[in-house]
Amino acid sequence: GIQVEQSPPDLILQEGANSTLRCNFSDSVNNLQWFHQNPWGQLINLFYIPSGTKQNGRLSATTVATERYSLLYISSSQTTDSGVYFCAVEGSETSGSRLTFGEGTQLTVNP
Amino acid sequence: EPEVTQTPSHQVTQMGQEVILRCVPISNHLYFYWYRQILGQKVEFLVSFYNNEISEKSEIFDDQFSVERPDGSNFTLKIRSTKLEDSAMYFCASSPAGAAYEQYFGPGTRLTVT
């Protein structure tokens, strides 16, 4: 099945810093989503972005489907941005619509 | 904004007991999913459901698991005889259609098997 790799695995920032999280995938995709898992374990939908660029406040994401990667940008980070960020993809070569998740990036933003 | 809801938020059960986790998908969605996340690990797909039948399942989804849409709004995951290794966060998701549509996730049910 499709492979998803996220980097870096861990990231520690000072409040106000910017960061870029990367998601590489091994095959073409129909769907790519970014999630933030908060301290209570909830998965918060950030972006549905199988291709192109989207922005939502301090967060933006870009997916270059032809080169099989996606980037999540966090600007002016805040302590509330801490948590695990997951990338999940649906491979276009599979018959179903399951999402395959990466291992995640653990982000810690210090005050 | 419509959202997926799940109950209970946390369930504690003894090994060997049956548990039913409940989900209410977004009302006009047609595809429903269950995923699980063992503590500290990534989220894994369990099963997808469409038109009152399983459309896809993973190797994790063995005979101990079953899913059902008992009425027009609920979608359930049953674990027949829980094991310690079933302890995990279980997420329900729904989407308007199948492939290439955004999946909307519920807040999860934390299952603890003792």
Tab-separated table of C-alpha atoms in Angstrom:
chain	number	residue	atom	x	y	z
A	1	GLY	CA	0.000	0.000	0.000
A	2	ILE	CA	0.881	3.658	-0.081
A	3	GLN	CA	3.642	4.850	2.250
A	4	VAL	CA	3.521	8.168	4.112
A	5	GLU	CA	6.572	9.738	5.724
A	6	GLN	CA	6.491	12.860	7.835
A	7	SER	CA	9.393	15.004	8.892
A	8	PRO	CA	10.698	16.080	11.247
A	9	PRO	CA	9.412	13.636	13.865
A	10	ASP	CA	9.880	16.228	16.609
A	11	LEU	CA	10.094	19.993	16.507
A	12	ILE	CA	10.618	22.443	19.361
A	13	LEU	CA	10.032	26.148	18.772
A	14	GLN	CA	9.893	29.369	20.677
A	15	GLU	CA	6.616	31.242	20.522
A	16	GLY	CA	6.528	33.487	17.483
A	17	ALA	CA	8.745	31.304	15.302
A	18	ASN	CA	7.705	29.893	11.937
A	19	SER	CA	7.893	26.242	10.945
A	20	THR	CA	7.461	23.905	7.987
A	21	LEU	CA	6.276	20.319	8.318
A	22	ARG	CA	6.702	17.925	5.434
A	23	CYS	CA	4.728	14.911	4.221
A	24	ASN	CA	6.089	12.626	1.491
A	25	PHE	CA	3.962	9.903	-0.072
A	26	SER	CA	4.910	7.044	-2.328
A	27	ASP	CA	2.101	7.032	-4.929
A	28	SER	CA	-0.446	9.337	-6.529
A	29	VAL	CA	-3.275	10.394	-4.246
A	30	ASN	CA	-6.962	11.280	-4.495
A	31	ASN	CA	-7.092	12.889	-1.087
A	32	LEU	CA	-4.632	14.438	1.333
A	33	GLN	CA	-5.608	15.851	4.691
A	34	TRP	CA	-3.675	17.524	7.494
A	35	PHE	CA	-4.806	17.113	11.101
A	36	HIS	CA	-3.791	18.548	14.451
A	37	GLN	CA	-4.202	16.216	17.406
A	38	ASN	CA	-4.797	18.268	20.512
A	39	PRO	CA	-3.807	17.289	24.068
A	40	TRP	CA	-7.227	15.659	24.577
A	41	GLY	CA	-6.592	13.352	21.638
A	42	GLN	CA	-9.078	14.920	19.251
A	43	LEU	CA	-8.178	15.090	15.552
A	44	ILE	CA	-8.829	18.552	14.242
A	45	ASN	CA	-9.203	18.870	10.464
A	46	LEU	CA	-6.802	21.518	9.221
A	47	PHE	CA	-6.804	21.140	5.460
A	48	TYR	CA	-8.218	18.974	2.712
A	49	ILE	CA	-5.594	19.549	0.046
A	50	PRO	CA	-4.985	16.869	-2.626
A	51	SER	CA	-3.291	19.572	-4.715
A	52	GLY	CA	-2.598	23.286	-4.705
A	53	THR	CA	-2.286	25.780	-1.869
A	54	LYS	CA	-4.674	26.820	0.871
A	55	GLN	CA	-4.440	29.248	3.741
A	56	ASN	CA	-6.345	29.525	6.988
A	57	GLY	CA	-5.115	32.258	9.290
A	58	ARG	CA	-1.572	31.519	10.414
A	59	LEU	CA	-1.609	28.110	8.774
A	60	SER	CA	-1.136	27.314	5.123
A	61	ALA	CA	-0.539	24.145	3.157
A	62	THR	CA	0.789	23.269	-0.258
A	63	THR	CA	0.574	19.924	-2.024
A	64	VAL	CA	2.660	19.213	-5.116
A	65	ALA	CA	0.968	16.042	-6.236
A	66	THR	CA	3.292	15.418	-9.189
A	67	GLU	CA	6.281	15.386	-6.832
A	68	ARG	CA	4.431	13.502	-4.102
A	69	TYR	CA	4.804	15.821	-1.163
A	70	SER	CA	2.853	18.270	0.931
A	71	LEU	CA	4.021	21.037	3.253
A	72	LEU	CA	2.260	22.567	6.237
A	73	TYR	CA	3.425	26.042	7.246
A	74	ILE	CA	2.806	27.473	10.674
A	75	SER	CA	3.641	31.134	11.098
A	76	SER	CA	3.992	33.094	14.335
A	77	SER	CA	3.542	29.926	16.366
A	78	GLN	CA	1.642	29.992	19.651
A	79	THR	CA	1.729	27.611	22.599
A	80	THR	CA	-1.726	26.387	21.593
A	81	ASP	CA	-0.214	25.083	18.343
A	82	SER	CA	1.545	22.359	20.343
A	83	GLY	CA	0.493	18.803	19.618
A	84	VAL	CA	0.934	16.189	16.935
A	85	TYR	CA	0.373	17.029	13.291
A	86	PHE	CA	-0.665	14.187	11.021
A	87	CYS	CA	-0.748	13.950	7.280
A	88	ALA	CA	-3.140	11.354	5.831
A	89	VAL	CA	-3.552	10.269	2.226
A	90	GLU	CA	-5.896	8.210	0.114
A	91	GLY	CA	-3.972	6.469	-2.649
A	92	SER	CA	-5.514	6.699	-6.100
A	93	GLU	CA	-4.303	3.215	-6.964
A	94	THR	CA	-6.380	1.558	-4.254
A	95	SER	CA	-9.970	0.519	-4.798
A	96	GLY	CA	-11.214	1.912	-1.510
A	97	SER	CA	-11.141	5.295	0.190
A	98	ARG	CA	-9.163	4.512	3.321
A	99	LEU	CA	-6.838	7.171	4.667
A	100	THR	CA	-3.284	6.120	5.442
A	101	PHE	CA	-1.704	8.228	8.157
A	102	GLY	CA	1.902	9.186	8.664
A	103	GLU	CA	3.669	8.826	11.989
A	104	GLY	CA	3.129	12.491	12.762
A	105	THR	CA	5.266	15.468	13.795
A	106	GLN	CA	5.273	16.271	17.510
A	107	LEU	CA	5.374	20.059	17.793
A	108	THR	CA	6.199	21.784	21.063
A	109	VAL	CA	5.929	25.572	21.232
A	110	ASN	CA	7.534	27.074	24.317
A	111	PRO	CA	6.519	30.460	25.733
B	1	GLU	CA	-21.384	23.613	11.151
B	2	PRO	CA	-22.364	19.927	11.075
B	3	GLU	CA	-20.053	17.587	12.917
B	4	VAL	CA	-19.555	13.928	13.669
B	5	THR	CA	-20.359	13.003	17.254
B	6	GLN	CA	-19.252	9.961	19.261
B	7	THR	CA	-20.365	8.428	22.526
B	8	PRO	CA	-19.110	7.685	25.049
B	9	SER	CA	-16.011	9.845	25.213
B	10	HIS	CA	-14.297	7.342	27.475
B	11	GLN	CA	-15.211	3.730	28.230
B	12	VAL	CA	-13.538	1.358	30.637
B	13	THR	CA	-14.292	-2.336	30.295
B	14	GLN	CA	-12.944	-5.625	31.516
B	15	MET	CA	-11.163	-8.072	29.269
B	16	GLY	CA	-13.606	-10.438	27.582
B	17	GLN	CA	-16.543	-8.031	27.709
B	18	GLU	CA	-18.409	-6.762	24.675
B	19	VAL	CA	-18.379	-3.055	23.930
B	20	ILE	CA	-20.336	-0.940	21.482
B	21	LEU	CA	-18.982	2.402	20.386
B	22	ARG	CA	-21.483	4.803	18.879
B	23	CYS	CA	-21.182	7.475	16.242
B	24	VAL	CA	-23.589	9.883	14.590
B	25	PRO	CA	-22.170	10.822	11.175
B	26	ILE	CA	-22.996	14.058	9.399
B	27	SER	CA	-26.554	13.693	8.184
B	28	ASN	CA	-26.168	13.827	4.397
B	29	HIS	CA	-22.971	11.769	4.282
B	30	LEU	CA	-22.979	8.347	2.666
B	31	TYR	CA	-19.625	6.799	3.635
B	32	PHE	CA	-18.673	5.954	7.193
B	33	TYR	CA	-15.380	4.862	8.687
B	34	TRP	CA	-13.755	3.628	11.859
B	35	TYR	CA	-10.107	4.238	12.671
B	36	ARG	CA	-8.142	3.504	15.806
B	37	GLN	CA	-5.045	4.914	17.457
B	38	ILE	CA	-3.116	2.968	20.055
B	39	LEU	CA	-1.501	5.346	22.542
B	40	GLY	CA	1.617	6.928	21.101
B	41	GLN	CA	1.138	5.426	17.648
B	42	LYS	CA	-0.307	6.576	14.362
B	43	VAL	CA	-3.944	6.397	13.357
B	44	GLU	CA	-4.910	3.171	11.554
B	45	PHE	CA	-7.852	2.413	9.293
B	46	LEU	CA	-10.248	-0.299	10.453
B	47	VAL	CA	-13.260	-0.350	8.144
B	48	SER	CA	-15.368	1.628	5.698
B	49	PHE	CA	-19.119	1.232	5.249
B	50	TYR	CA	-21.433	2.244	2.438
B	51	ASN	CA	-24.973	1.339	1.463
B	52	ASN	CA	-25.387	-0.833	4.557
B	53	GLU	CA	-22.399	-3.020	3.942
B	54	ILE	CA	-18.667	-3.075	4.520
B	55	SER	CA	-16.867	-1.681	1.490
B	56	GLU	CA	-13.323	-2.178	2.756
B	57	LYS	CA	-11.627	-3.494	5.877
B	58	SER	CA	-8.081	-3.759	7.134
B	59	GLU	CA	-6.275	-6.782	8.500
B	60	ILE	CA	-6.918	-5.414	11.994
B	61	PHE	CA	-10.683	-5.763	11.512
B	62	ASP	CA	-11.015	-9.442	12.375
B	63	ASP	CA	-14.015	-11.500	13.484
B	64	GLN	CA	-14.044	-9.786	16.873
B	65	PHE	CA	-15.183	-6.566	15.228
B	66	SER	CA	-18.464	-5.738	13.555
B	67	VAL	CA	-20.159	-2.570	12.325
B	68	GLU	CA	-23.770	-1.686	11.926
B	69	ARG	CA	-26.031	1.186	10.963
B	70	PRO	CA	-29.021	0.265	13.121
B	71	ASP	CA	-31.097	3.268	12.105
B	72	GLY	CA	-30.895	6.349	9.912
B	73	SER	CA	-28.483	8.225	12.110
B	74	ASN	CA	-26.245	5.940	14.181
B	75	PHE	CA	-23.186	3.971	13.116
B	76	THR	CA	-21.730	1.522	15.621
B	77	LEU	CA	-18.564	-0.476	16.143
B	78	LYS	CA	-18.882	-3.606	18.262
B	79	ILE	CA	-15.981	-5.488	19.769
B	80	ARG	CA	-17.258	-8.890	20.885
B	81	SER	CA	-14.691	-9.975	23.447
B	82	THR	CA	-12.251	-7.229	24.273
B	83	LYS	CA	-8.544	-7.835	24.729
B	84	LEU	CA	-5.985	-5.684	26.489
B	85	GLU	CA	-4.543	-4.719	23.096
B	86	ASP	CA	-7.890	-3.247	22.045
B	87	SER	CA	-7.190	-0.321	24.354
B	88	ALA	CA	-7.003	2.655	22.018
B	89	MET	CA	-8.720	5.792	20.813
B	90	TYR	CA	-11.397	4.945	18.270
B	91	PHE	CA	-12.364	7.572	15.723
B	92	CYS	CA	-15.455	7.586	13.560
B	93	ALA	CA	-15.433	9.540	10.302
B	94	SER	CA	-17.872	10.264	7.509
B	95	SER	CA	-17.685	11.692	3.995
B	96	PRO	CA	-20.260	12.797	1.418
B	97	ALA	CA	-19.086	10.128	-1.016
B	98	GLY	CA	-16.210	7.706	-1.373
B	99	ALA	CA	-12.906	8.237	-3.072
B	100	ALA	CA	-11.389	11.709	-3.163
B	101	TYR	CA	-13.780	13.305	-0.677
B	102	GLU	CA	-12.777	14.903	2.589
B	103	GLN	CA	-13.357	12.754	5.652
B	104	TYR	CA	-14.744	14.446	8.745
B	105	PHE	CA	-13.596	12.963	12.038
B	106	GLY	CA	-15.403	12.743	15.339
B	107	PRO	CA	-13.755	13.536	18.677
B	108	GLY	CA	-13.013	9.891	19.438
B	109	THR	CA	-13.854	7.348	22.133
B	110	ARG	CA	-11.027	6.340	24.431
B	111	LEU	CA	-11.425	2.632	25.216
B	112	THR	CA	-9.528	1.214	28.160
B	113	VAL	CA	-9.546	-2.560	28.628
B	114	THR	CA	-8.446	-3.750	32.068
